[in-house]
CSV table of C-alpha atoms and ligand atoms in Angstrom, one decimal:
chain,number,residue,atom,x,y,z
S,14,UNK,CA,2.6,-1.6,-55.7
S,15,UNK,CA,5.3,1.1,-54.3
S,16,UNK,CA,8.6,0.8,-55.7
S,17,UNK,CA,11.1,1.4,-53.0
S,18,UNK,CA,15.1,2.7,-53.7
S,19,UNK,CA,17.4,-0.6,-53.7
S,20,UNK,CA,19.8,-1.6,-51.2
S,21,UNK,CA,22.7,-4.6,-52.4
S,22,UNK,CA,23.9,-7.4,-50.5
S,23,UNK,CA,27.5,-8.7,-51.0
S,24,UNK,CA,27.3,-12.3,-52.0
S,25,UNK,CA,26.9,-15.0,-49.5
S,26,UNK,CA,25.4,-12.5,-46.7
S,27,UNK,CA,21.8,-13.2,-47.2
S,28,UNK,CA,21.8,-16.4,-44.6
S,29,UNK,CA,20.6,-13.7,-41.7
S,30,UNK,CA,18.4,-12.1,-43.3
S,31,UNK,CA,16.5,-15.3,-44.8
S,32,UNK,CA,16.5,-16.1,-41.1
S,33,UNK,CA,14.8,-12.9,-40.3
S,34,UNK,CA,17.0,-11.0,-38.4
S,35,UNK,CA,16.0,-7.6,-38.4
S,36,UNK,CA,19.4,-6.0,-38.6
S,37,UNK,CA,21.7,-5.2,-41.7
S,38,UNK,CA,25.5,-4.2,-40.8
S,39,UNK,CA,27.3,-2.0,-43.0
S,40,UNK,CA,29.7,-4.5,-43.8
S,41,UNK,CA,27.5,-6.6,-45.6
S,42,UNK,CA,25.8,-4.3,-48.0
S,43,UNK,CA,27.6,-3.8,-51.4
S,44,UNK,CA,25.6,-0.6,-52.9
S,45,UNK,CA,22.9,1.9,-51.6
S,46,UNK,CA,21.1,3.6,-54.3
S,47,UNK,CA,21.8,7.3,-54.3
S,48,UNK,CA,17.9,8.1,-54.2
S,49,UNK,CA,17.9,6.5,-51.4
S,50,UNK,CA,17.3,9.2,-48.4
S,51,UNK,CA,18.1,8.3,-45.0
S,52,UNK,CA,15.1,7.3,-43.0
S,53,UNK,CA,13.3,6.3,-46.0
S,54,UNK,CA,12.2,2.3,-46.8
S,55,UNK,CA,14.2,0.7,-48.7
S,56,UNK,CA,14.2,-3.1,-50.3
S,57,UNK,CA,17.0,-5.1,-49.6
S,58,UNK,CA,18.5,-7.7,-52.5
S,59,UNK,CA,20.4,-10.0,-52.5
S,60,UNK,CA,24.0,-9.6,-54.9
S,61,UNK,CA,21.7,-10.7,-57.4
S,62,UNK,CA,19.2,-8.7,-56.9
S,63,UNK,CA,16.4,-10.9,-56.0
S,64,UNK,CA,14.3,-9.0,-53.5
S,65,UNK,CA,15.1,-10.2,-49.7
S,66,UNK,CA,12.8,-8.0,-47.4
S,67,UNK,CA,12.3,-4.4,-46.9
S,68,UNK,CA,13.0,-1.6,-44.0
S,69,UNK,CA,14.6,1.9,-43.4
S,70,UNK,CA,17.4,2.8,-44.0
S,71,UNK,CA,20.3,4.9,-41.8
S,72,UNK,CA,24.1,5.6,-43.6
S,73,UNK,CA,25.2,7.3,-40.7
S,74,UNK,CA,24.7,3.6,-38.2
S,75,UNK,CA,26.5,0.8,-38.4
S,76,UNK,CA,23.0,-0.8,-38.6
S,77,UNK,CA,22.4,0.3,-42.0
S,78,UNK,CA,18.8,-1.5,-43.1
S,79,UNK,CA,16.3,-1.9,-40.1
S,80,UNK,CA,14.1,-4.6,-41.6
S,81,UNK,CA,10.2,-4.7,-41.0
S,82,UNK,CA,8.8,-7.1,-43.5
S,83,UNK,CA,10.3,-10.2,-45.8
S,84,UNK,CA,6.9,-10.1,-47.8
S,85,UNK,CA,7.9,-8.2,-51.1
S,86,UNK,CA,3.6,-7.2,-51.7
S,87,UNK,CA,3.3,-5.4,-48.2
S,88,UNK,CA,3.8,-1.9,-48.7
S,89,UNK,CA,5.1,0.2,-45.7
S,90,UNK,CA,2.1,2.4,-45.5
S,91,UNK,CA,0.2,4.0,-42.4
S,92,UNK,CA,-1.9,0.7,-42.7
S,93,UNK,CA,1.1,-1.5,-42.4
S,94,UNK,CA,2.4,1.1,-39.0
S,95,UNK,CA,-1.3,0.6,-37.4
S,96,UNK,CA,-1.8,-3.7,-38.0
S,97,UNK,CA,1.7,-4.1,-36.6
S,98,UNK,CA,1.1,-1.7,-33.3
S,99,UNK,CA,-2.4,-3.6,-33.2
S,100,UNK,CA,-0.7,-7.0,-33.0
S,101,UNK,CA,1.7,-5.7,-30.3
S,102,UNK,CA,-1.4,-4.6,-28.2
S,103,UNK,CA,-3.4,-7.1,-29.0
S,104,UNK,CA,-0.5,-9.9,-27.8
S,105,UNK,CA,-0.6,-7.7,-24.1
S,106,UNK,CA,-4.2,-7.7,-23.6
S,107,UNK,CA,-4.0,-11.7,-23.9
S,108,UNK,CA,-1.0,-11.9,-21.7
S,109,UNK,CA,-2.1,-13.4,-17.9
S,110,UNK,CA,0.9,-11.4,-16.7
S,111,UNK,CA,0.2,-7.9,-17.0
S,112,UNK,CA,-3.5,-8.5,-15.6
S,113,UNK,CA,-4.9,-5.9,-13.5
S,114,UNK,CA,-1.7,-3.6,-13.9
S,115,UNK,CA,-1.7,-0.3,-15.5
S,116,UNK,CA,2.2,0.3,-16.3
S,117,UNK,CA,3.6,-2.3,-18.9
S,118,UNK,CA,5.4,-2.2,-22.2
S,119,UNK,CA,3.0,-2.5,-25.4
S,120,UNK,CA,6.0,-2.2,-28.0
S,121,UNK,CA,8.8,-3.8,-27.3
S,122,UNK,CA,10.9,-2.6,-30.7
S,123,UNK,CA,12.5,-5.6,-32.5
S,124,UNK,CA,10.7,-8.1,-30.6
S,125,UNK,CA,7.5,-7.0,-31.7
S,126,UNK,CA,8.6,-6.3,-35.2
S,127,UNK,CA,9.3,-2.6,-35.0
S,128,UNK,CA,12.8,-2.1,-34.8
S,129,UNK,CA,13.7,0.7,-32.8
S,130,UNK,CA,10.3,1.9,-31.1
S,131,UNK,CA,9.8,1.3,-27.3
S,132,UNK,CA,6.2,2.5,-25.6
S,133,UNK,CA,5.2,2.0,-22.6
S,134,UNK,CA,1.4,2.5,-21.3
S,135,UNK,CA,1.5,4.0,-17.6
S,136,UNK,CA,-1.8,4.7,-16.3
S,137,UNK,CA,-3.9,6.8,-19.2
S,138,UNK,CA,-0.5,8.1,-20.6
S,139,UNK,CA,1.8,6.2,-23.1
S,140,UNK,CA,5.4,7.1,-23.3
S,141,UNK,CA,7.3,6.6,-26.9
S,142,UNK,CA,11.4,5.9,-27.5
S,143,UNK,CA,12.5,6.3,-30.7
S,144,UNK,CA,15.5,4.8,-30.9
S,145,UNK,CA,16.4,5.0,-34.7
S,146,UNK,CA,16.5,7.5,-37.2
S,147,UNK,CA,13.8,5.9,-39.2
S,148,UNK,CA,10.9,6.2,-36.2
S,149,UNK,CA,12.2,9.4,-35.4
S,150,UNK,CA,10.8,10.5,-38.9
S,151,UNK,CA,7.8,8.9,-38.2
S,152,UNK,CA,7.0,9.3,-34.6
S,153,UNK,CA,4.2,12.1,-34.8
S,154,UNK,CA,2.3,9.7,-36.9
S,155,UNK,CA,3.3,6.8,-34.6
S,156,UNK,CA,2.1,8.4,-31.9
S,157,UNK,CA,-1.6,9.3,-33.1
S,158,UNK,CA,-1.7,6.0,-34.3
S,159,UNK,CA,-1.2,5.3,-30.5
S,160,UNK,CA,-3.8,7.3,-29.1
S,161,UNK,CA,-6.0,6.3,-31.6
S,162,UNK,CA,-5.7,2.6,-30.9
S,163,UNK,CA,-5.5,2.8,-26.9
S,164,UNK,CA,-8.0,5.4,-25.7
S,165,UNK,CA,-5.2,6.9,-23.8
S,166,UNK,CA,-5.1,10.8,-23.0
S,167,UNK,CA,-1.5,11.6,-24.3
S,168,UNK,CA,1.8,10.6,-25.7
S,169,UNK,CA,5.0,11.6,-23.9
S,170,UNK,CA,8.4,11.2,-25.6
S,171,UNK,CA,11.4,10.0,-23.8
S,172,UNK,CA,13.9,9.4,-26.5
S,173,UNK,CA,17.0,10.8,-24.2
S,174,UNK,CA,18.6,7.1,-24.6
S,175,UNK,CA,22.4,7.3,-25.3
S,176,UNK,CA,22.1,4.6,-28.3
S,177,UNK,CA,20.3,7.4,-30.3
S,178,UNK,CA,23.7,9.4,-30.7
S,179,UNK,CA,24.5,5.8,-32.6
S,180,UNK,CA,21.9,6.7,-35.0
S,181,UNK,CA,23.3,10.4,-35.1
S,182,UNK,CA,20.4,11.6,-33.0
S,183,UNK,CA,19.9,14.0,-30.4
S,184,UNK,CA,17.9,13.2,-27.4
S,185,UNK,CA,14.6,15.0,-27.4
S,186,UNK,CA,11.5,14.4,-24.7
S,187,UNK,CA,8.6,16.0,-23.8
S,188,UNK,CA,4.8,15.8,-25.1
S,189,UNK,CA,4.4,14.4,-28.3
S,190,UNK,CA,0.6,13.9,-29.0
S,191,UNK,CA,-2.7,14.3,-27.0
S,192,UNK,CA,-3.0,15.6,-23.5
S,193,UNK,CA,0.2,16.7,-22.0
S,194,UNK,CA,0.8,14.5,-18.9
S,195,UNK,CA,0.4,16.0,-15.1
S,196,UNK,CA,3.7,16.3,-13.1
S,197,UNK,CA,3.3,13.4,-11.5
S,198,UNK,CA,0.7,9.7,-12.2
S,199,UNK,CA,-0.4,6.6,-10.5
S,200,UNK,CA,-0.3,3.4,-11.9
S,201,UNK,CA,-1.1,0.2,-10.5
S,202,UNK,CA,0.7,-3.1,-10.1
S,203,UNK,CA,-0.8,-6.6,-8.4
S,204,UNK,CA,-2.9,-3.6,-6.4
S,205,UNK,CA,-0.2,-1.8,-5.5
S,206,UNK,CA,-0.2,2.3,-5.9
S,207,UNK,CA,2.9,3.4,-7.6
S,208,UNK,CA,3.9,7.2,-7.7
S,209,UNK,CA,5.6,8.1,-11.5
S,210,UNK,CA,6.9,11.2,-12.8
S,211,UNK,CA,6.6,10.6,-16.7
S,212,UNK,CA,8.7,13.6,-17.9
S,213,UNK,CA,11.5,13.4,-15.6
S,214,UNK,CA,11.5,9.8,-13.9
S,215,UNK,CA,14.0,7.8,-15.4
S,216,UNK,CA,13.9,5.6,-18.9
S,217,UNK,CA,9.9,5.7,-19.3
S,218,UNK,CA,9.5,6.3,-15.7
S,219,UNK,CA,8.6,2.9,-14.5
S,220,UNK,CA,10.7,-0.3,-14.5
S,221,UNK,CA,7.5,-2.9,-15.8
S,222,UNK,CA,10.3,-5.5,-16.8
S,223,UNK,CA,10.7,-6.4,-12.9
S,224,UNK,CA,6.9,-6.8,-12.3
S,225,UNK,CA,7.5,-11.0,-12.5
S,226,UNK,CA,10.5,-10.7,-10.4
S,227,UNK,CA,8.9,-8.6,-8.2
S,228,UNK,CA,6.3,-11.1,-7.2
S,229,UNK,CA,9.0,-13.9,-7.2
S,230,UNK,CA,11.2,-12.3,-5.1
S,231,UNK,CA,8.6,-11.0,-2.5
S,232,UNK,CA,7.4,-14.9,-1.9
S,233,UNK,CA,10.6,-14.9,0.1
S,234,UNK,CA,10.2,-12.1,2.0
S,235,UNK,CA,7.5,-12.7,4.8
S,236,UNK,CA,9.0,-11.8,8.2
S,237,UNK,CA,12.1,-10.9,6.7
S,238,UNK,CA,14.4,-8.1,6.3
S,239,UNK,CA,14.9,-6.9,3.4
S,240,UNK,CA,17.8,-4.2,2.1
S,241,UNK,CA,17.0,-3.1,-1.6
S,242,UNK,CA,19.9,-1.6,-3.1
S,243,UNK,CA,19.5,0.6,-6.6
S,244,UNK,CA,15.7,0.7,-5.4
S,245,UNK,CA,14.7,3.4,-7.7
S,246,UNK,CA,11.3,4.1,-6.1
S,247,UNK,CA,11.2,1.6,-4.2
S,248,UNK,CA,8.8,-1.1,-6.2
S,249,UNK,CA,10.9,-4.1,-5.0
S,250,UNK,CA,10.0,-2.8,-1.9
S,251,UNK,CA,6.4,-2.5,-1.4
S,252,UNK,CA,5.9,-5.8,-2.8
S,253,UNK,CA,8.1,-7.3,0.0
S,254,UNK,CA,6.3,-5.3,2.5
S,255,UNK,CA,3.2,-6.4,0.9
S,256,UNK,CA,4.3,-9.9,1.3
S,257,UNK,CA,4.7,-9.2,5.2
S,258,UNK,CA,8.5,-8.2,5.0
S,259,UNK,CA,9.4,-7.1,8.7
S,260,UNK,CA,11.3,-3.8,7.6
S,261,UNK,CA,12.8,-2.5,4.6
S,262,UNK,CA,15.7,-0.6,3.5
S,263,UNK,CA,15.4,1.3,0.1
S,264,UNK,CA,19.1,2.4,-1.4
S,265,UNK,CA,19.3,4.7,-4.5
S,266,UNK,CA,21.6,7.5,-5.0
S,267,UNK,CA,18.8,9.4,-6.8
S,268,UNK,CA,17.1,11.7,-4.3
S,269,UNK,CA,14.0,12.2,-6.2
S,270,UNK,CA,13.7,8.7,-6.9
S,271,UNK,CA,13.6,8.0,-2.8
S,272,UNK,CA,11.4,11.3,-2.0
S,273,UNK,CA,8.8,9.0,-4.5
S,274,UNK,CA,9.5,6.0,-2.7
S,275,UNK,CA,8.9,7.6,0.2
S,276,UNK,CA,5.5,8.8,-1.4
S,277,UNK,CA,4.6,5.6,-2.7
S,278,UNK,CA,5.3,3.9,0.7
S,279,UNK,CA,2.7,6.2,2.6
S,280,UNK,CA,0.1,5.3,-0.7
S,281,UNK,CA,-0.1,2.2,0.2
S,282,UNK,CA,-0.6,2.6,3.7
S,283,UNK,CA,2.5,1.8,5.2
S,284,UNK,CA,4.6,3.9,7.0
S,285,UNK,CA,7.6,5.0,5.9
S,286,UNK,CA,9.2,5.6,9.4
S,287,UNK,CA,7.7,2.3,11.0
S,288,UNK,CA,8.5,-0.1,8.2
S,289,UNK,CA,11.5,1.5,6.1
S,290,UNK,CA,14.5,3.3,5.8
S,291,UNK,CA,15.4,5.3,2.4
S,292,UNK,CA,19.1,6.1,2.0
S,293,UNK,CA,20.7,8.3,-0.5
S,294,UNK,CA,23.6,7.0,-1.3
S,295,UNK,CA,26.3,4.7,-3.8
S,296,UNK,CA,25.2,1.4,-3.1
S,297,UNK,CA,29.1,0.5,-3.5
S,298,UNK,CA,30.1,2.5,-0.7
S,299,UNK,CA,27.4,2.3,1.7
S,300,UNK,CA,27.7,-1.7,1.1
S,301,UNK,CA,31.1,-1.6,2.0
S,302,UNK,CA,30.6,0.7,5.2
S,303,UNK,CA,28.3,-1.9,6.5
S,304,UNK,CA,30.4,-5.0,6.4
S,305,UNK,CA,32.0,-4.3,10.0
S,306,UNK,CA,28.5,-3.4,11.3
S,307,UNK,CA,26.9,-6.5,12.7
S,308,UNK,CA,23.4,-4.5,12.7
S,309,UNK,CA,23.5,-4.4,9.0
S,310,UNK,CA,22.5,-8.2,8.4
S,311,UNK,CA,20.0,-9.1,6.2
S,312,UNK,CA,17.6,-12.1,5.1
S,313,UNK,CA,17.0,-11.1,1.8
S,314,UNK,CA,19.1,-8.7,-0.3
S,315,UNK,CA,17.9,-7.2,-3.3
S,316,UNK,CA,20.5,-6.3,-5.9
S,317,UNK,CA,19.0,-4.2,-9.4
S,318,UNK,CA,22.1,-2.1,-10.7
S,319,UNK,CA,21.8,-0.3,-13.6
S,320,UNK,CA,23.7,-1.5,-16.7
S,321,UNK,CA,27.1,-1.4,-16.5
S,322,UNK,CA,28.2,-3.1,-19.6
S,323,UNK,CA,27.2,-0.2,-22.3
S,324,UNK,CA,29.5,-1.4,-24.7
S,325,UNK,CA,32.5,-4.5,-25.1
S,326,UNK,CA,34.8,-1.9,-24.1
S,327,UNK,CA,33.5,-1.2,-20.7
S,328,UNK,CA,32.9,-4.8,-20.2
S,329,UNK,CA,35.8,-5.9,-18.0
S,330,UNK,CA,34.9,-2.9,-15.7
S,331,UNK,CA,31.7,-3.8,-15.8
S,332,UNK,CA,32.0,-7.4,-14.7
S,333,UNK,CA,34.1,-6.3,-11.8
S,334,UNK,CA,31.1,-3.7,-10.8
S,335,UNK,CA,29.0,-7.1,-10.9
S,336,UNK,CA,31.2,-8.6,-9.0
S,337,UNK,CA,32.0,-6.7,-6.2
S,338,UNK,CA,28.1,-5.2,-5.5
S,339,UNK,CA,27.4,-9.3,-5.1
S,340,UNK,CA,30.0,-9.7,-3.2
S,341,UNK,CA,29.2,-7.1,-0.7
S,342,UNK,CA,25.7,-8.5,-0.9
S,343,UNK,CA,26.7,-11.8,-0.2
S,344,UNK,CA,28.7,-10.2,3.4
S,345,UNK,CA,26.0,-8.7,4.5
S,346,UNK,CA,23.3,-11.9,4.2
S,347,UNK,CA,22.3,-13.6,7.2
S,348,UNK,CA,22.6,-17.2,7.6
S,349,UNK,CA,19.9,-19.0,5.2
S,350,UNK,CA,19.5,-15.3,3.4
S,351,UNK,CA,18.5,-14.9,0.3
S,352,UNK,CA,20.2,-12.5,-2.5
S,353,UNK,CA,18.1,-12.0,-5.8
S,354,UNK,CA,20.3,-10.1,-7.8
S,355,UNK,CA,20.0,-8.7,-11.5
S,356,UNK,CA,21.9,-7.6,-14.8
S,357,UNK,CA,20.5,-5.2,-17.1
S,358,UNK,CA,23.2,-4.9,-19.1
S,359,UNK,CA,22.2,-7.4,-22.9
S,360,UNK,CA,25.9,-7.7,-23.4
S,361,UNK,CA,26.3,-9.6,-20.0
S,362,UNK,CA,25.1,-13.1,-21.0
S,363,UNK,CA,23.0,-15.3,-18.5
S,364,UNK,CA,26.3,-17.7,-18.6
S,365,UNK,CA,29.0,-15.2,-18.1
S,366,UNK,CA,26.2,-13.7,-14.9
S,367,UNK,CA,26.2,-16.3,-13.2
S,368,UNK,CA,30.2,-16.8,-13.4
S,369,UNK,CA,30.3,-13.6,-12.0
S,370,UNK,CA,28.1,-14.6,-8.8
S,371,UNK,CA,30.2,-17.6,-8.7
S,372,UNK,CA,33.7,-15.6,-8.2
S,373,UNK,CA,31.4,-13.0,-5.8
S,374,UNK,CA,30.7,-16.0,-3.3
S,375,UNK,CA,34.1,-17.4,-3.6
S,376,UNK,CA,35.3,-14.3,-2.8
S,377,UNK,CA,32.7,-13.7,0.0
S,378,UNK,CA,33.3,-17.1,1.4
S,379,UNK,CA,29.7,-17.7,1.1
S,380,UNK,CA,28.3,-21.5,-0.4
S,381,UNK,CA,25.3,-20.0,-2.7
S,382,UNK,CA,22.3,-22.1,-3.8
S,383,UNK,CA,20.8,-20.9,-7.2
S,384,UNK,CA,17.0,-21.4,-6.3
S,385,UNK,CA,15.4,-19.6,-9.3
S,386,UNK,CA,17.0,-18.1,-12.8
S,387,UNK,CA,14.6,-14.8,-13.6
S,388,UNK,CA,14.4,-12.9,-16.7
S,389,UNK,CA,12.8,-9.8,-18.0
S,390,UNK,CA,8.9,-10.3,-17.7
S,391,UNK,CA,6.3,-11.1,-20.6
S,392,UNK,CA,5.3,-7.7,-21.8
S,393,UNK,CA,9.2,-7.7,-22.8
S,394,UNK,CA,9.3,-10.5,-25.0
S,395,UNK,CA,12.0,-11.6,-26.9
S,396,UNK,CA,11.7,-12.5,-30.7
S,397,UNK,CA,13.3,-15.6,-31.4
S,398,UNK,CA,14.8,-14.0,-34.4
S,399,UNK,CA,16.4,-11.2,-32.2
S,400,UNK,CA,18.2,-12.7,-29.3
S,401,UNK,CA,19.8,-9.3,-28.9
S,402,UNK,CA,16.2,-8.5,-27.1
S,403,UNK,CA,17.4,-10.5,-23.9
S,404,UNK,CA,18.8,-8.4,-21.5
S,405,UNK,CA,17.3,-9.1,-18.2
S,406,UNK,CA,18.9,-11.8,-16.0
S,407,UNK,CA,18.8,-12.2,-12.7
S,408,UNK,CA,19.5,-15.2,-10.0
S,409,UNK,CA,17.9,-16.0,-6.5
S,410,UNK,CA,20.4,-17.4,-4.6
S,411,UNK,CA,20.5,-18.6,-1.1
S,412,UNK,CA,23.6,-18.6,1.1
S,413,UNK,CA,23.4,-21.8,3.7
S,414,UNK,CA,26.3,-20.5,6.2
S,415,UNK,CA,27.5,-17.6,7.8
S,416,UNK,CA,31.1,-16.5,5.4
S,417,UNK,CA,33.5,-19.0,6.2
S,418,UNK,CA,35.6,-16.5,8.4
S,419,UNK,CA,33.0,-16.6,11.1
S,420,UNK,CA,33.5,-20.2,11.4
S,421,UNK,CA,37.4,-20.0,12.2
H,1,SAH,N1,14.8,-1.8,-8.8
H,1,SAH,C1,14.2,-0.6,-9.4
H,1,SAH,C2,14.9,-0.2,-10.7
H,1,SAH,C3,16.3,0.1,-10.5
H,1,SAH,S1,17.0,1.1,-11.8
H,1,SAH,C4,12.7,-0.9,-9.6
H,1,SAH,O1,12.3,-2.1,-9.5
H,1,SAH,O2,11.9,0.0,-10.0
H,1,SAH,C5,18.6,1.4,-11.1
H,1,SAH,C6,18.7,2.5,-10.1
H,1,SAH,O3,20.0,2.5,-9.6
H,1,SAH,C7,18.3,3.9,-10.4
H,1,SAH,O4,17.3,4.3,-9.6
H,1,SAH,C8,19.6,4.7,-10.2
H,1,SAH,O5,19.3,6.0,-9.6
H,1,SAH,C9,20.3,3.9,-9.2
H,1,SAH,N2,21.8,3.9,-9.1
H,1,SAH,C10,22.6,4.0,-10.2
H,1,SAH,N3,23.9,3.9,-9.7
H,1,SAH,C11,23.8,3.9,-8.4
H,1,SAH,C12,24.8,3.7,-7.3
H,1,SAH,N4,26.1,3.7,-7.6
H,1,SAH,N5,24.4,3.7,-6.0
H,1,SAH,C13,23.0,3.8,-5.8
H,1,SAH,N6,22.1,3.8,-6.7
H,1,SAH,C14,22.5,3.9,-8.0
């Protein structure tokens, strides 16, 4: 058996780490031993140094030990990398969700116990994050590993995430293993074409943790008109038009994002003049412009910002960015409308979400229904020893009345 360089717990901080949570701050480790390189594995003991689990190891993050097994006779070997990636894929071609679609997540880091590496399969093309020092040193091998286990053509890397510079990282993307991807590549979801740009779409290029919400929130949508703010390419979209929406309107301030949408529009056979609008622009502002405009009411108002809350310290401004986009959603619904809006952001707590949608309608003069509480879909599970992994929430509310103004 491999002998691994030791890493000290004070006394009395085991209690996490018994429970299996994959992280190890720096505050409650009493010695690293010098041989101990950064990246490398390392076991972690407890202050008596009774071995606890084992996982890599970073000086330069606050989360020191990453921890990928608590069974001291598994080695960390390329057979232990390929049973836990075949577990991971293994648990998605078993999931009812992801049926019949061709962009979903197949490692979903922590939750699928391997802290700090994201992939994402898009078509025949899988894209990699490495969001730690310790799968940064091992991402070439990672990725062949990949290949070898999916079939697929090519590994793309995306790691241009601001949490690597936590890690001391620099981003880095580009081709990584296999066939370099095309410039642009289809995938499919419920039957519907989408349009992806791998190398330069954003995050992996796809948003696969809305594909449940996008079927929920297109149930309401038949006959409807439907404004989708922070569209992206327009995925919310299609499936409302799909449903039988009347019209929709697409809001991003990313141009290439809405020439795609546009793309992906005419892909799936509708067309974009007839049964859309796409409008470049700050959902904030263009929100607020509308209020006076009695042509800008909608039924159903999609709301899918991006985070706001990156850290506690941009919190407070972040909860008053929540608050005022739902707000300005909540002016421009039509009687009866519906607003499904989301938070991205794993600092902003379901709770403290929904307080915010709260103070929104108050301020909107709106009485809001919560008909649904949504979360980030199956191929992004959560491990119930990492509830860090929950950051998705969302809410689909319905407004009965007209705001309270109109009444008077
Ligand atoms: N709903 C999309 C994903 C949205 S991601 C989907 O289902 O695929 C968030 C989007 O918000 C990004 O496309 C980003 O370009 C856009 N964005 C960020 N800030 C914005 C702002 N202030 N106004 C408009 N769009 C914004």
């Amino acid at each position: 058996m491999h002998e691994y360089p030791v890493v000290a717990l004070k006394p009395g901080r085991e209690k996490p780490v018994r429970q299996r949570h994959p992280w190890v701050f720096s505050g409650a480790i009493a010695s690293i031993s010098e041989d101990a390189a950064d990246g490398a594995i390392v076991d972690l003991c407890d202050a008596q140094g009774a071995f606890l689990a084992r996982g890599y190891l970073n000086r330069r993050s606050q989360i020191q030990v990453r921890l990928l097994t608590w069974d001291a006779a598994e080695t960390i070997d390329a057979a232990f990398w390929r049973s836990r990636l075949q577990a991971a894929i293994a648990m998605r071609r078993a999931l009812p969700e992801v049926r019949g679609c061709t962009a979903l997540r197949l490692v979903n880091a922590e939750s699928d116990y391997l802290p700090g590496l994201t992939v994402d399969r898009l078509g025949d093309f899988l894209v990699l994050q490495a969001g730690t020092l310790g799968v940064e040193q091992r991402k070439q091998m990672l990725a062949e590993l990949l290949l070898e286990l999916t079939g697929c053509q090519g590994v793309v890397e995306r790691s241009d995430m601001a949490a690597r510079r936590l890690e001391g990282l620099p981003t880095a993307s580009g081709p990584l293993a296999g066939e370099p991807p095309p410039e642009l590549i289809e995938v499919v979801e419920d039957g519907l074409i989408f349009v992806v740009n791998l190398l330069h779409g954003q995050k992996t290029g796809f948003y696969s943790d809305q594909r449940a919400n996008r079927r929920r929130v297109a149930a309401y949508c038949a006959g409807k008109r439907v404004l989708n703010a922070f569209s992206y390419t327009g995925a919310f979209g299609l499936h409302a038009l799909r449903s039988g929406a009347a019209h929709v309107v697409n809001i991003d301030s990313s141009a290439p994002a809405l020439e795609l949408a546009e793309a992906n529009l005419r892909r799936n056979g509708f067309d974009p003049d007839r049964h859309a609008e796409n409008i470049a622009g700050d959902v904030f502002q263009v929100l607020r412009d509308w209020q006076a405009d009695p042509e800008r009411r909608y039924d159903v108002v999609i709301l899918d910002p991006p985070k706001f809350a990156h850290n506690q310290a941009a919190m407070e401004r972040a909860l008053r960015g929540y608050k005022e986009i739902n707000r300005l959603a909540l002016g421009l619904l039509s009687p009866g409308g519906v607003l499904a809006t989301f938070s991205c952001s794993g600092l902003v707590s379901a709770e403290l979400f929904q307080k915010v949608v709260f103070s929104a309608a108050i301020d909107a003069g709106r009485d809001v229904q919560i008909l649904e509480t949504l979360r980030q879909s199956a191929d992004h599970p959560v491990a119930l020893t990492f509830p860090e992994g929950e950051y998705l929430k969302g809410l689909i509310v319905r407004a009965a009345h007209a705001p309270r103004e109109a009444h008077a």
